[in-house]
Amino acid sequence: MHNDIKKISLNEEQIEEIVSRLGKEISNDYNGKEPLFIGILKGCIPFMPDLLKNVSINCTLDYLRVSSYEGTKSSGKITIKGDIPSVKDKDVIIVEDILDTGRTLMNVRNLLLEEGAKSVNICVLLDKPEGRIVDIKADYVGGHVPNEFVVGYGLDYNEKYRNLPYIGVLKEEIYTH
Ligand code: IMP
Ligand code: MG
């Protein structure tokens, strides 16, 4: 598995620092509130559990199963599988692995607002600004990556590599042959 990685984008120590910083920022900003964290499966694992360990205020959590990708290209269509969490009058924080074209998070944010959420903010581990197609920004961003396909720490290529403890760029030969 490690041989399929061209270069490391973020090592384990860097990820730990990012997650700790985001947890503190959110805890400060939501002081006095009780946010509902909604993780987008499956890419939010292990990011969301690690993030929550760094959140020092009361909160609740739920998950939403969404898929939009096939191979290394975003399909543009998103599919929600299973129940939509109850968000009525809640301050929601969506937790997602990466913001690329923006379609997934635009769709999910609009859906949760339609469902009656009081507020919806977005927390992403990574932002890939060059990939953006729809106009959306994340409120909490761990780090930025160039327009390369990255895997690890929840990010997959055809469901694999999620278990890498770091984030790295996948060798092109893995997805071109
Ligand atoms: P968007 O709708 O194009 O913003 O896509 C977001 C989703 O695409 C993320 O939840 C990821 O699952 C996936 N994605 C985008 N870029 C990458 C990448 O570089 N590696 C792995 N998955 C990615
Ligand atoms: Mg994915």
PDB file of N, CA and C in Angstrom, residues 48-147:
ATOM      1  N   MET A  48     -13.400  12.893  11.810  1.00  0.00           N
ATOM      2  CA  MET A  48     -14.391  13.396  12.773  1.00  0.00           C
ATOM      3  C   MET A  48     -14.157  12.893  14.202  1.00  0.00           C
ATOM      4  N   PRO A  49     -13.948  11.595  14.413  1.00  0.00           N
ATOM      5  CA  PRO A  49     -13.665  11.163  15.788  1.00  0.00           C
ATOM      6  C   PRO A  49     -12.442  11.870  16.382  1.00  0.00           C
ATOM      7  N   ASP A  50     -11.399  12.051  15.586  1.00  0.00           N
ATOM      8  CA  ASP A  50     -10.197  12.743  16.093  1.00  0.00           C
ATOM      9  C   ASP A  50     -10.519  14.203  16.418  1.00  0.00           C
ATOM     10  N   LEU A  51     -11.298  14.841  15.542  1.00  0.00           N
ATOM     11  CA  LEU A  51     -11.682  16.237  15.761  1.00  0.00           C
ATOM     12  C   LEU A  51     -12.484  16.382  17.050  1.00  0.00           C
ATOM     13  N   LEU A  52     -13.442  15.483  17.245  1.00  0.00           N
ATOM     14  CA  LEU A  52     -14.328  15.588  18.415  1.00  0.00           C
ATOM     15  C   LEU A  52     -13.557  15.453  19.733  1.00  0.00           C
ATOM     16  N   LYS A  53     -12.449  14.717  19.705  1.00  0.00           N
ATOM     17  CA  LYS A  53     -11.640  14.600  20.920  1.00  0.00           C
ATOM     18  C   LYS A  53     -11.027  15.939  21.299  1.00  0.00           C
ATOM     19  N   ASN A  54     -10.973  16.843  20.336  1.00  0.00           N
ATOM     20  CA  ASN A  54     -10.402  18.172  20.585  1.00  0.00           C
ATOM     21  C   ASN A  54     -11.470  19.246  20.763  1.00  0.00           C
ATOM     22  N   VAL A  55     -12.721  18.849  20.807  1.00  0.00           N
ATOM     23  CA  VAL A  55     -13.813  19.803  21.027  1.00  0.00           C
ATOM     24  C   VAL A  55     -14.171  19.753  22.510  1.00  0.00           C
ATOM     25  N   SER A  56     -14.118  20.921  23.165  1.00  0.00           N
ATOM     26  CA  SER A  56     -14.249  20.929  24.630  1.00  0.00           C
ATOM     27  C   SER A  56     -15.591  21.476  25.110  1.00  0.00           C
ATOM     28  N   ILE A  57     -16.570  21.611  24.209  1.00  0.00           N
ATOM     29  CA  ILE A  57     -17.908  22.067  24.599  1.00  0.00           C
ATOM     30  C   ILE A  57     -18.909  20.931  24.361  1.00  0.00           C
ATOM     31  N   ASN A  58     -20.097  21.036  24.939  1.00  0.00           N
ATOM     32  CA  ASN A  58     -21.111  20.013  24.692  1.00  0.00           C
ATOM     33  C   ASN A  58     -21.524  20.023  23.230  1.00  0.00           C
ATOM     34  N   CYS A  59     -21.687  18.840  22.689  1.00  0.00           N
ATOM     35  CA  CYS A  59     -22.099  18.730  21.291  1.00  0.00           C
ATOM     36  C   CYS A  59     -22.740  17.363  21.086  1.00  0.00           C
ATOM     37  N   THR A  60     -23.366  17.180  19.938  1.00  0.00           N
ATOM     38  CA  THR A  60     -23.890  15.860  19.579  1.00  0.00           C
ATOM     39  C   THR A  60     -23.370  15.518  18.190  1.00  0.00           C
ATOM     40  N   LEU A  61     -23.541  14.279  17.775  1.00  0.00           N
ATOM     41  CA  LEU A  61     -23.027  13.913  16.465  1.00  0.00           C
ATOM     42  C   LEU A  61     -23.984  12.987  15.727  1.00  0.00           C
ATOM     43  N   ASP A  62     -23.881  13.063  14.426  1.00  0.00           N
ATOM     44  CA  ASP A  62     -24.650  12.184  13.556  1.00  0.00           C
ATOM     45  C   ASP A  62     -23.882  12.049  12.242  1.00  0.00           C
ATOM     46  N   TYR A  63     -24.415  11.214  11.369  1.00  0.00           N
ATOM     47  CA  TYR A  63     -23.725  10.970  10.103  1.00  0.00           C
ATOM     48  C   TYR A  63     -24.698  11.021   8.941  1.00  0.00           C
ATOM     49  N   LEU A  64     -24.152  11.331   7.769  1.00  0.00           N
ATOM     50  CA  LEU A  64     -24.944  11.303   6.547  1.00  0.00           C
ATOM     51  C   LEU A  64     -24.115  10.546   5.516  1.00  0.00           C
ATOM     52  N   ARG A  65     -24.750   9.607   4.860  1.00  0.00           N
ATOM     53  CA  ARG A  65     -24.014   8.808   3.871  1.00  0.00           C
ATOM     54  C   ARG A  65     -24.272   9.380   2.488  1.00  0.00           C
ATOM     55  N   VAL A  66     -23.220   9.906   1.886  1.00  0.00           N
ATOM     56  CA  VAL A  66     -23.329  10.563   0.588  1.00  0.00           C
ATOM     57  C   VAL A  66     -22.250  10.000  -0.320  1.00  0.00           C
ATOM     58  N   SER A  67     -22.595   9.784  -1.585  1.00  0.00           N
ATOM     59  CA  SER A  67     -21.495   9.434  -2.483  1.00  0.00           C
ATOM     60  C   SER A  67     -21.597  10.244  -3.757  1.00  0.00           C
ATOM     61  N   SER A  68     -20.443  10.655  -4.271  1.00  0.00           N
ATOM     62  CA  SER A  68     -20.429  11.502  -5.469  1.00  0.00           C
ATOM     63  C   SER A  68     -19.308  11.114  -6.412  1.00  0.00           C
ATOM     64  N   TYR A  69     -18.401  10.266  -5.957  1.00  0.00           N
ATOM     65  CA  TYR A  69     -17.194  10.013  -6.742  1.00  0.00           C
ATOM     66  C   TYR A  69     -17.159   8.623  -7.331  1.00  0.00           C
ATOM     67  N   GLU A  70     -16.603   8.548  -8.540  1.00  0.00           N
ATOM     68  CA  GLU A  70     -16.278   7.239  -9.092  1.00  0.00           C
ATOM     69  C   GLU A  70     -14.868   7.363  -9.616  1.00  0.00           C
ATOM     70  N   GLY A  71     -13.957   6.529  -9.168  1.00  0.00           N
ATOM     71  CA  GLY A  71     -12.550   6.644  -9.568  1.00  0.00           C
ATOM     72  C   GLY A  71     -11.986   7.954  -9.064  1.00  0.00           C
ATOM     73  N   THR A  72     -11.360   8.735  -9.946  1.00  0.00           N
ATOM     74  CA  THR A  72     -10.744   9.986  -9.494  1.00  0.00           C
ATOM     75  C   THR A  72     -11.519  11.212  -9.984  1.00  0.00           C
ATOM     76  N   LYS A  73     -12.703  11.015 -10.536  1.00  0.00           N
ATOM     77  CA  LYS A  73     -13.492  12.158 -11.030  1.00  0.00           C
ATOM     78  C   LYS A  73     -14.821  12.255 -10.275  1.00  0.00           C
ATOM     79  N   SER A  74     -15.188  13.483  -9.928  1.00  0.00           N
ATOM     80  CA  SER A  74     -16.462  13.716  -9.266  1.00  0.00           C
ATOM     81  C   SER A  74     -17.568  13.492 -10.289  1.00  0.00           C
ATOM     82  N   SER A  75     -18.599  12.743  -9.916  1.00  0.00           N
ATOM     83  CA  SER A  75     -19.641  12.443 -10.899  1.00  0.00           C
ATOM     84  C   SER A  75     -20.635  13.595 -11.041  1.00  0.00           C
ATOM     85  N   GLY A  76     -20.621  14.528 -10.080  1.00  0.00           N
ATOM     86  CA  GLY A  76     -21.532  15.666 -10.170  1.00  0.00           C
ATOM     87  C   GLY A  76     -22.865  15.404  -9.513  1.00  0.00           C
ATOM     88  N   LYS A  77     -23.279  14.157  -9.530  1.00  0.00           N
ATOM     89  CA  LYS A  77     -24.548  13.816  -8.887  1.00  0.00           C
ATOM     90  C   LYS A  77     -24.238  13.297  -7.495  1.00  0.00           C
ATOM     91  N   ILE A  78     -25.036  13.689  -6.517  1.00  0.00           N
ATOM     92  CA  ILE A  78     -24.817  13.069  -5.217  1.00  0.00           C
ATOM     93  C   ILE A  78     -26.018  12.200  -4.863  1.00  0.00           C
ATOM     94  N   THR A  79     -25.726  11.139  -4.163  1.00  0.00           N
ATOM     95  CA  THR A  79     -26.778  10.236  -3.718  1.00  0.00           C
ATOM     96  C   THR A  79     -26.723  10.167  -2.205  1.00  0.00           C
ATOM     97  N   ILE A  80     -27.892  10.377  -1.571  1.00  0.00           N
ATOM     98  CA  ILE A  80     -27.964  10.236  -0.120  1.00  0.00           C
ATOM     99  C   ILE A  80     -28.509   8.846   0.174  1.00  0.00           C
ATOM    100  N   LYS A  81     -27.773   8.130   0.996  1.00  0.00           N
ATOM    101  CA  LYS A  81     -28.222   6.777   1.339  1.00  0.00           C
ATOM    102  C   LYS A  81     -28.630   6.763   2.795  1.00  0.00           C
ATOM    103  N   GLY A  82     -29.823   6.269   3.080  1.00  0.00           N
ATOM    104  CA  GLY A  82     -30.264   6.176   4.475  1.00  0.00           C
ATOM    105  C   GLY A  82     -30.966   7.431   4.961  1.00  0.00           C
ATOM    106  N   ASP A  83     -31.172   7.503   6.287  1.00  0.00           N
ATOM    107  CA  ASP A  83     -31.954   8.593   6.876  1.00  0.00           C
ATOM    108  C   ASP A  83     -31.176   9.906   6.908  1.00  0.00           C
ATOM    109  N   ILE A  84     -31.939  11.007   6.853  1.00  0.00           N
ATOM    110  CA  ILE A  84     -31.340  12.330   7.033  1.00  0.00           C
ATOM    111  C   ILE A  84     -31.460  12.658   8.528  1.00  0.00           C
ATOM    112  N   PRO A  85     -30.349  13.042   9.181  1.00  0.00           N
ATOM    113  CA  PRO A  85     -30.434  13.342  10.617  1.00  0.00           C
ATOM    114  C   PRO A  85     -31.421  14.470  10.890  1.00  0.00           C
ATOM    115  N   SER A  86     -32.006  14.450  12.072  1.00  0.00           N
ATOM    116  CA  SER A  86     -32.944  15.502  12.428  1.00  0.00           C
ATOM    117  C   SER A  86     -32.168  16.754  12.843  1.00  0.00           C
ATOM    118  N   VAL A  87     -32.356  17.844  12.101  1.00  0.00           N
ATOM    119  CA  VAL A  87     -31.523  19.041  12.293  1.00  0.00           C
ATOM    120  C   VAL A  87     -32.336  20.277  12.682  1.00  0.00           C
ATOM    121  N   LYS A  88     -33.642  20.107  12.856  1.00  0.00           N
ATOM    122  CA  LYS A  88     -34.525  21.246  13.116  1.00  0.00           C
ATOM    123  C   LYS A  88     -33.990  22.111  14.260  1.00  0.00           C
ATOM    124  N   ASP A  89     -33.793  23.412  13.974  1.00  0.00           N
ATOM    125  CA  ASP A  89     -33.326  24.411  14.951  1.00  0.00           C
ATOM    126  C   ASP A  89     -31.938  24.123  15.535  1.00  0.00           C
ATOM    127  N   LYS A  90     -31.173  23.309  14.872  1.00  0.00           N
ATOM    128  CA  LYS A  90     -29.828  22.973  15.385  1.00  0.00           C
ATOM    129  C   LYS A  90     -28.747  23.792  14.672  1.00  0.00           C
ATOM    130  N   ASP A  91     -27.666  24.039  15.411  1.00  0.00           N
ATOM    131  CA  ASP A  91     -26.477  24.641  14.809  1.00  0.00           C
ATOM    132  C   ASP A  91     -25.598  23.500  14.313  1.00  0.00           C
ATOM    133  N   VAL A  92     -25.619  23.309  12.998  1.00  0.00           N
ATOM    134  CA  VAL A  92     -24.970  22.134  12.416  1.00  0.00           C
ATOM    135  C   VAL A  92     -23.561  22.474  11.909  1.00  0.00           C
ATOM    136  N   ILE A  93     -22.651  21.559  12.135  1.00  0.00           N
ATOM    137  CA  ILE A  93     -21.318  21.655  11.528  1.00  0.00           C
ATOM    138  C   ILE A  93     -21.124  20.398  10.690  1.00  0.00           C
ATOM    139  N   ILE A  94     -21.033  20.580   9.384  1.00  0.00           N
ATOM    140  CA  ILE A  94     -20.803  19.432   8.497  1.00  0.00           C
ATOM    141  C   ILE A  94     -19.306  19.126   8.515  1.00  0.00           C
ATOM    142  N   VAL A  95     -18.978  17.851   8.663  1.00  0.00           N
ATOM    143  CA  VAL A  95     -17.567  17.449   8.683  1.00  0.00           C
ATOM    144  C   VAL A  95     -17.294  16.555   7.480  1.00  0.00           C
ATOM    145  N   GLU A  96     -16.360  17.010   6.639  1.00  0.00           N
ATOM    146  CA  GLU A  96     -16.096  16.324   5.373  1.00  0.00           C
ATOM    147  C   GLU A  96     -14.586  16.224   5.170  1.00  0.00           C
ATOM    148  N   ASP A  97     -14.154  15.214   4.412  1.00  0.00           N
ATOM    149  CA  ASP A  97     -12.710  15.048   4.208  1.00  0.00           C
ATOM    150  C   ASP A  97     -12.117  16.146   3.327  1.00  0.00           C
ATOM    151  N   ILE A  98     -12.766  16.416   2.179  1.00  0.00           N
ATOM    152  CA  ILE A  98     -12.145  17.347   1.230  1.00  0.00           C
ATOM    153  C   ILE A  98     -13.200  18.102   0.434  1.00  0.00           C
ATOM    154  N   LEU A  99     -12.909  19.362   0.170  1.00  0.00           N
ATOM    155  CA  LEU A  99     -13.779  20.206  -0.652  1.00  0.00           C
ATOM    156  C   LEU A  99     -13.101  20.347  -2.002  1.00  0.00           C
ATOM    157  N   ASP A 100     -13.728  19.785  -3.040  1.00  0.00           N
ATOM    158  CA  ASP A 100     -13.116  19.782  -4.373  1.00  0.00           C
ATOM    159  C   ASP A 100     -13.967  20.640  -5.314  1.00  0.00           C
ATOM    160  N   THR A 101     -14.874  20.035  -6.071  1.00  0.00           N
ATOM    161  CA  THR A 101     -15.734  20.843  -6.950  1.00  0.00           C
ATOM    162  C   THR A 101     -16.702  21.680  -6.115  1.00  0.00           C
ATOM    163  N   GLY A 102     -17.037  21.195  -4.931  1.00  0.00           N
ATOM    164  CA  GLY A 102     -17.966  21.905  -4.054  1.00  0.00           C
ATOM    165  C   GLY A 102     -19.395  21.412  -4.175  1.00  0.00           C
ATOM    166  N   ARG A 103     -19.644  20.544  -5.147  1.00  0.00           N
ATOM    167  CA  ARG A 103     -21.034  20.104  -5.384  1.00  0.00           C
ATOM    168  C   ARG A 103     -21.616  19.350  -4.197  1.00  0.00           C
ATOM    169  N   THR A 104     -20.821  18.459  -3.637  1.00  0.00           N
ATOM    170  CA  THR A 104     -21.333  17.652  -2.520  1.00  0.00           C
ATOM    171  C   THR A 104     -21.777  18.553  -1.382  1.00  0.00           C
ATOM    172  N   LEU A 105     -20.870  19.443  -0.966  1.00  0.00           N
ATOM    173  CA  LEU A 105     -21.185  20.254   0.208  1.00  0.00           C
ATOM    174  C   LEU A 105     -22.272  21.276  -0.074  1.00  0.00           C
ATOM    175  N   MET A 106     -22.344  21.774  -1.307  1.00  0.00           N
ATOM    176  CA  MET A 106     -23.428  22.693  -1.669  1.00  0.00           C
ATOM    177  C   MET A 106     -24.768  21.968  -1.527  1.00  0.00           C
ATOM    178  N   ASN A 107     -24.835  20.765  -2.067  1.00  0.00           N
ATOM    179  CA  ASN A 107     -26.066  19.975  -1.979  1.00  0.00           C
ATOM    180  C   ASN A 107     -26.433  19.646  -0.536  1.00  0.00           C
ATOM    181  N   VAL A 108     -25.444  19.207   0.234  1.00  0.00           N
ATOM    182  CA  VAL A 108     -25.720  18.797   1.611  1.00  0.00           C
ATOM    183  C   VAL A 108     -26.125  20.013   2.443  1.00  0.00           C
ATOM    184  N   ARG A 109     -25.424  21.132   2.270  1.00  0.00           N
ATOM    185  CA  ARG A 109     -25.768  22.325   3.055  1.00  0.00           C
ATOM    186  C   ARG A 109     -27.203  22.779   2.751  1.00  0.00           C
ATOM    187  N   ASN A 110     -27.537  22.832   1.459  1.00  0.00           N
ATOM    188  CA  ASN A 110     -28.896  23.251   1.094  1.00  0.00           C
ATOM    189  C   ASN A 110     -29.944  22.296   1.659  1.00  0.00           C
ATOM    190  N   LEU A 111     -29.644  21.013   1.606  1.00  0.00           N
ATOM    191  CA  LEU A 111     -30.574  20.018   2.133  1.00  0.00           C
ATOM    192  C   LEU A 111     -30.815  20.236   3.631  1.00  0.00           C
ATOM    193  N   LEU A 112     -29.744  20.470   4.393  1.00  0.00           N
ATOM    194  CA  LEU A 112     -29.896  20.620   5.845  1.00  0.00           C
ATOM    195  C   LEU A 112     -30.607  21.923   6.194  1.00  0.00           C
ATOM    196  N   LEU A 113     -30.394  22.959   5.380  1.00  0.00           N
ATOM    197  CA  LEU A 113     -31.129  24.210   5.611  1.00  0.00           C
ATOM    198  C   LEU A 113     -32.622  24.007   5.321  1.00  0.00           C
ATOM    199  N   GLU A 114     -32.904  23.286   4.234  1.00  0.00           N
ATOM    200  CA  GLU A 114     -34.313  22.962   3.912  1.00  0.00           C
ATOM    201  C   GLU A 114     -34.963  22.147   5.024  1.00  0.00           C
ATOM    202  N   GLU A 115     -34.167  21.312   5.670  1.00  0.00           N
ATOM    203  CA  GLU A 115     -34.678  20.470   6.767  1.00  0.00           C
ATOM    204  C   GLU A 115     -34.859  21.254   8.058  1.00  0.00           C
ATOM    205  N   GLY A 116     -34.525  22.538   8.046  1.00  0.00           N
ATOM    206  CA  GLY A 116     -34.807  23.389   9.201  1.00  0.00           C
ATOM    207  C   GLY A 116     -33.644  23.669  10.136  1.00  0.00           C
ATOM    208  N   ALA A 117     -32.413  23.387   9.707  1.00  0.00           N
ATOM    209  CA  ALA A 117     -31.263  23.708  10.565  1.00  0.00           C
ATOM    210  C   ALA A 117     -31.226  25.211  10.825  1.00  0.00           C
ATOM    211  N   LYS A 118     -30.834  25.586  12.046  1.00  0.00           N
ATOM    212  CA  LYS A 118     -30.753  27.004  12.401  1.00  0.00           C
ATOM    213  C   LYS A 118     -29.543  27.640  11.706  1.00  0.00           C
ATOM    214  N   SER A 119     -28.431  26.926  11.693  1.00  0.00           N
ATOM    215  CA  SER A 119     -27.244  27.397  10.981  1.00  0.00           C
ATOM    216  C   SER A 119     -26.489  26.175  10.481  1.00  0.00           C
ATOM    217  N   VAL A 120     -25.753  26.365   9.394  1.00  0.00           N
ATOM    218  CA  VAL A 120     -24.941  25.270   8.863  1.00  0.00           C
ATOM    219  C   VAL A 120     -23.563  25.808   8.511  1.00  0.00           C
ATOM    220  N   ASN A 121     -22.546  25.336   9.200  1.00  0.00           N
ATOM    221  CA  ASN A 121     -21.168  25.653   8.844  1.00  0.00           C
ATOM    222  C   ASN A 121     -20.470  24.393   8.357  1.00  0.00           C
ATOM    223  N   ILE A 122     -19.353  24.609   7.683  1.00  0.00           N
ATOM    224  CA  ILE A 122     -18.655  23.486   7.055  1.00  0.00           C
ATOM    225  C   ILE A 122     -17.223  23.394   7.564  1.00  0.00           C
ATOM    226  N   CYS A 123     -16.829  22.198   7.961  1.00  0.00           N
ATOM    227  CA  CYS A 123     -15.456  21.949   8.402  1.00  0.00           C
ATOM    228  C   CYS A 123     -14.853  20.868   7.516  1.00  0.00           C
ATOM    229  N   VAL A 124     -13.791  21.220   6.799  1.00  0.00           N
ATOM    230  CA  VAL A 124     -13.127  20.214   5.951  1.00  0.00           C
ATOM    231  C   VAL A 124     -11.676  20.045   6.376  1.00  0.00           C
ATOM    232  N   LEU A 125     -11.204  18.834   6.271  1.00  0.00           N
ATOM    233  CA  LEU A 125      -9.801  18.575   6.547  1.00  0.00           C
ATOM    234  C   LEU A 125      -8.947  19.247   5.468  1.00  0.00           C
ATOM    235  N   LEU A 126      -9.363  19.094   4.211  1.00  0.00           N
ATOM    236  CA  LEU A 126      -8.584  19.632   3.093  1.00  0.00           C
ATOM    237  C   LEU A 126      -9.446  20.428   2.134  1.00  0.00           C
ATOM    238  N   ASP A 127      -8.824  21.440   1.542  1.00  0.00           N
ATOM    239  CA  ASP A 127      -9.481  22.226   0.510  1.00  0.00           C
ATOM    240  C   ASP A 127      -8.610  22.150  -0.744  1.00  0.00           C
ATOM    241  N   LYS A 128      -9.272  21.869  -1.883  1.00  0.00           N
ATOM    242  CA  LYS A 128      -8.580  21.818  -3.172  1.00  0.00           C
ATOM    243  C   LYS A 128      -9.192  22.928  -4.025  1.00  0.00           C
ATOM    244  N   PRO A 129      -8.772  24.189  -3.818  1.00  0.00           N
ATOM    245  CA  PRO A 129      -9.468  25.330  -4.430  1.00  0.00           C
ATOM    246  C   PRO A 129      -9.486  25.296  -5.963  1.00  0.00           C
ATOM    247  N   GLU A 130      -8.443  24.718  -6.577  1.00  0.00           N
ATOM    248  CA  GLU A 130      -8.399  24.680  -8.057  1.00  0.00           C
ATOM    249  C   GLU A 130      -9.486  23.800  -8.655  1.00  0.00           C
ATOM    250  N   GLY A 131     -10.056  22.920  -7.842  1.00  0.00           N
ATOM    251  CA  GLY A 131     -11.079  22.014  -8.355  1.00  0.00           C
ATOM    252  C   GLY A 131     -12.479  22.605  -8.341  1.00  0.00           C
ATOM    253  N   ARG A 132     -12.623  23.807  -7.770  1.00  0.00           N
ATOM    254  CA  ARG A 132     -13.952  24.333  -7.503  1.00  0.00           C
ATOM    255  C   ARG A 132     -14.777  24.608  -8.763  1.00  0.00           C
ATOM    256  N   ILE A 133     -16.017  24.157  -8.776  1.00  0.00           N
ATOM    257  CA  ILE A 133     -16.960  24.416  -9.871  1.00  0.00           C
ATOM    258  C   ILE A 133     -18.116  25.263  -9.364  1.00  0.00           C
ATOM    259  N   VAL A 134     -18.593  25.003  -8.148  1.00  0.00           N
ATOM    260  CA  VAL A 134     -19.653  25.838  -7.580  1.00  0.00           C
ATOM    261  C   VAL A 134     -19.073  26.717  -6.481  1.00  0.00           C
ATOM    262  N   ASP A 135     -19.706  27.886  -6.280  1.00  0.00           N
ATOM    263  CA  ASP A 135     -19.154  28.892  -5.381  1.00  0.00           C
ATOM    264  C   ASP A 135     -19.493  28.567  -3.925  1.00  0.00           C
ATOM    265  N   ILE A 136     -18.575  27.930  -3.250  1.00  0.00           N
ATOM    266  CA  ILE A 136     -18.799  27.583  -1.853  1.00  0.00           C
ATOM    267  C   ILE A 136     -17.464  27.612  -1.115  1.00  0.00           C
ATOM    268  N   LYS A 137     -17.523  28.096   0.124  1.00  0.00           N
ATOM    269  CA  LYS A 137     -16.306  28.140   0.947  1.00  0.00           C
ATOM    270  C   LYS A 137     -16.568  27.367   2.231  1.00  0.00           C
ATOM    271  N   ALA A 138     -15.497  26.769   2.767  1.00  0.00           N
ATOM    272  CA  ALA A 138     -15.638  26.089   4.051  1.00  0.00           C
ATOM    273  C   ALA A 138     -15.331  27.099   5.153  1.00  0.00           C
ATOM    274  N   ASP A 139     -15.980  26.938   6.308  1.00  0.00           N
ATOM    275  CA  ASP A 139     -15.769  27.844   7.434  1.00  0.00           C
ATOM    276  C   ASP A 139     -14.538  27.447   8.236  1.00  0.00           C
ATOM    277  N   TYR A 140     -14.222  26.165   8.232  1.00  0.00           N
ATOM    278  CA  TYR A 140     -13.035  25.652   8.928  1.00  0.00           C
ATOM    279  C   TYR A 140     -12.270  24.759   7.961  1.00  0.00           C
ATOM    280  N   VAL A 141     -11.014  25.114   7.710  1.00  0.00           N
ATOM    281  CA  VAL A 141     -10.208  24.372   6.738  1.00  0.00           C
ATOM    282  C   VAL A 141      -8.908  23.914   7.398  1.00  0.00           C
ATOM    283  N   GLY A 142      -8.633  22.606   7.302  1.00  0.00           N
ATOM    284  CA  GLY A 142      -7.400  22.079   7.882  1.00  0.00           C
ATOM    285  C   GLY A 142      -6.175  22.478   7.081  1.00  0.00           C
ATOM    286  N   GLY A 143      -6.201  22.202   5.792  1.00  0.00           N
ATOM    287  CA  GLY A 143      -5.056  22.522   4.940  1.00  0.00           C
ATOM    288  C   GLY A 143      -5.488  22.581   3.483  1.00  0.00           C
ATOM    289  N   HIS A 144      -4.589  23.116   2.644  1.00  0.00           N
ATOM    290  CA  HIS A 144      -4.879  23.224   1.210  1.00  0.00           C
ATOM    291  C   HIS A 144      -4.023  22.241   0.435  1.00  0.00           C
ATOM    292  N   VAL A 145      -4.592  21.665  -0.615  1.00  0.00           N
ATOM    293  CA  VAL A 145      -3.806  20.790  -1.494  1.00  0.00           C
ATOM    294  C   VAL A 145      -3.991  21.243  -2.942  1.00  0.00           C
ATOM    295  N   PRO A 146      -2.933  21.048  -3.771  1.00  0.00           N
ATOM    296  CA  PRO A 146      -3.071  21.384  -5.196  1.00  0.00           C
ATOM    297  C   PRO A 146      -3.986  20.379  -5.887  1.00  0.00           C
ATOM    298  N   ASN A 147      -4.203  20.589  -7.178  1.00  0.00           N
ATOM    299  CA  ASN A 147      -5.142  19.736  -7.904  1.00  0.00           C
ATOM    300  C   ASN A 147      -4.547  18.363  -8.224  1.00  0.00           C
TER     301      ASN A 147
END
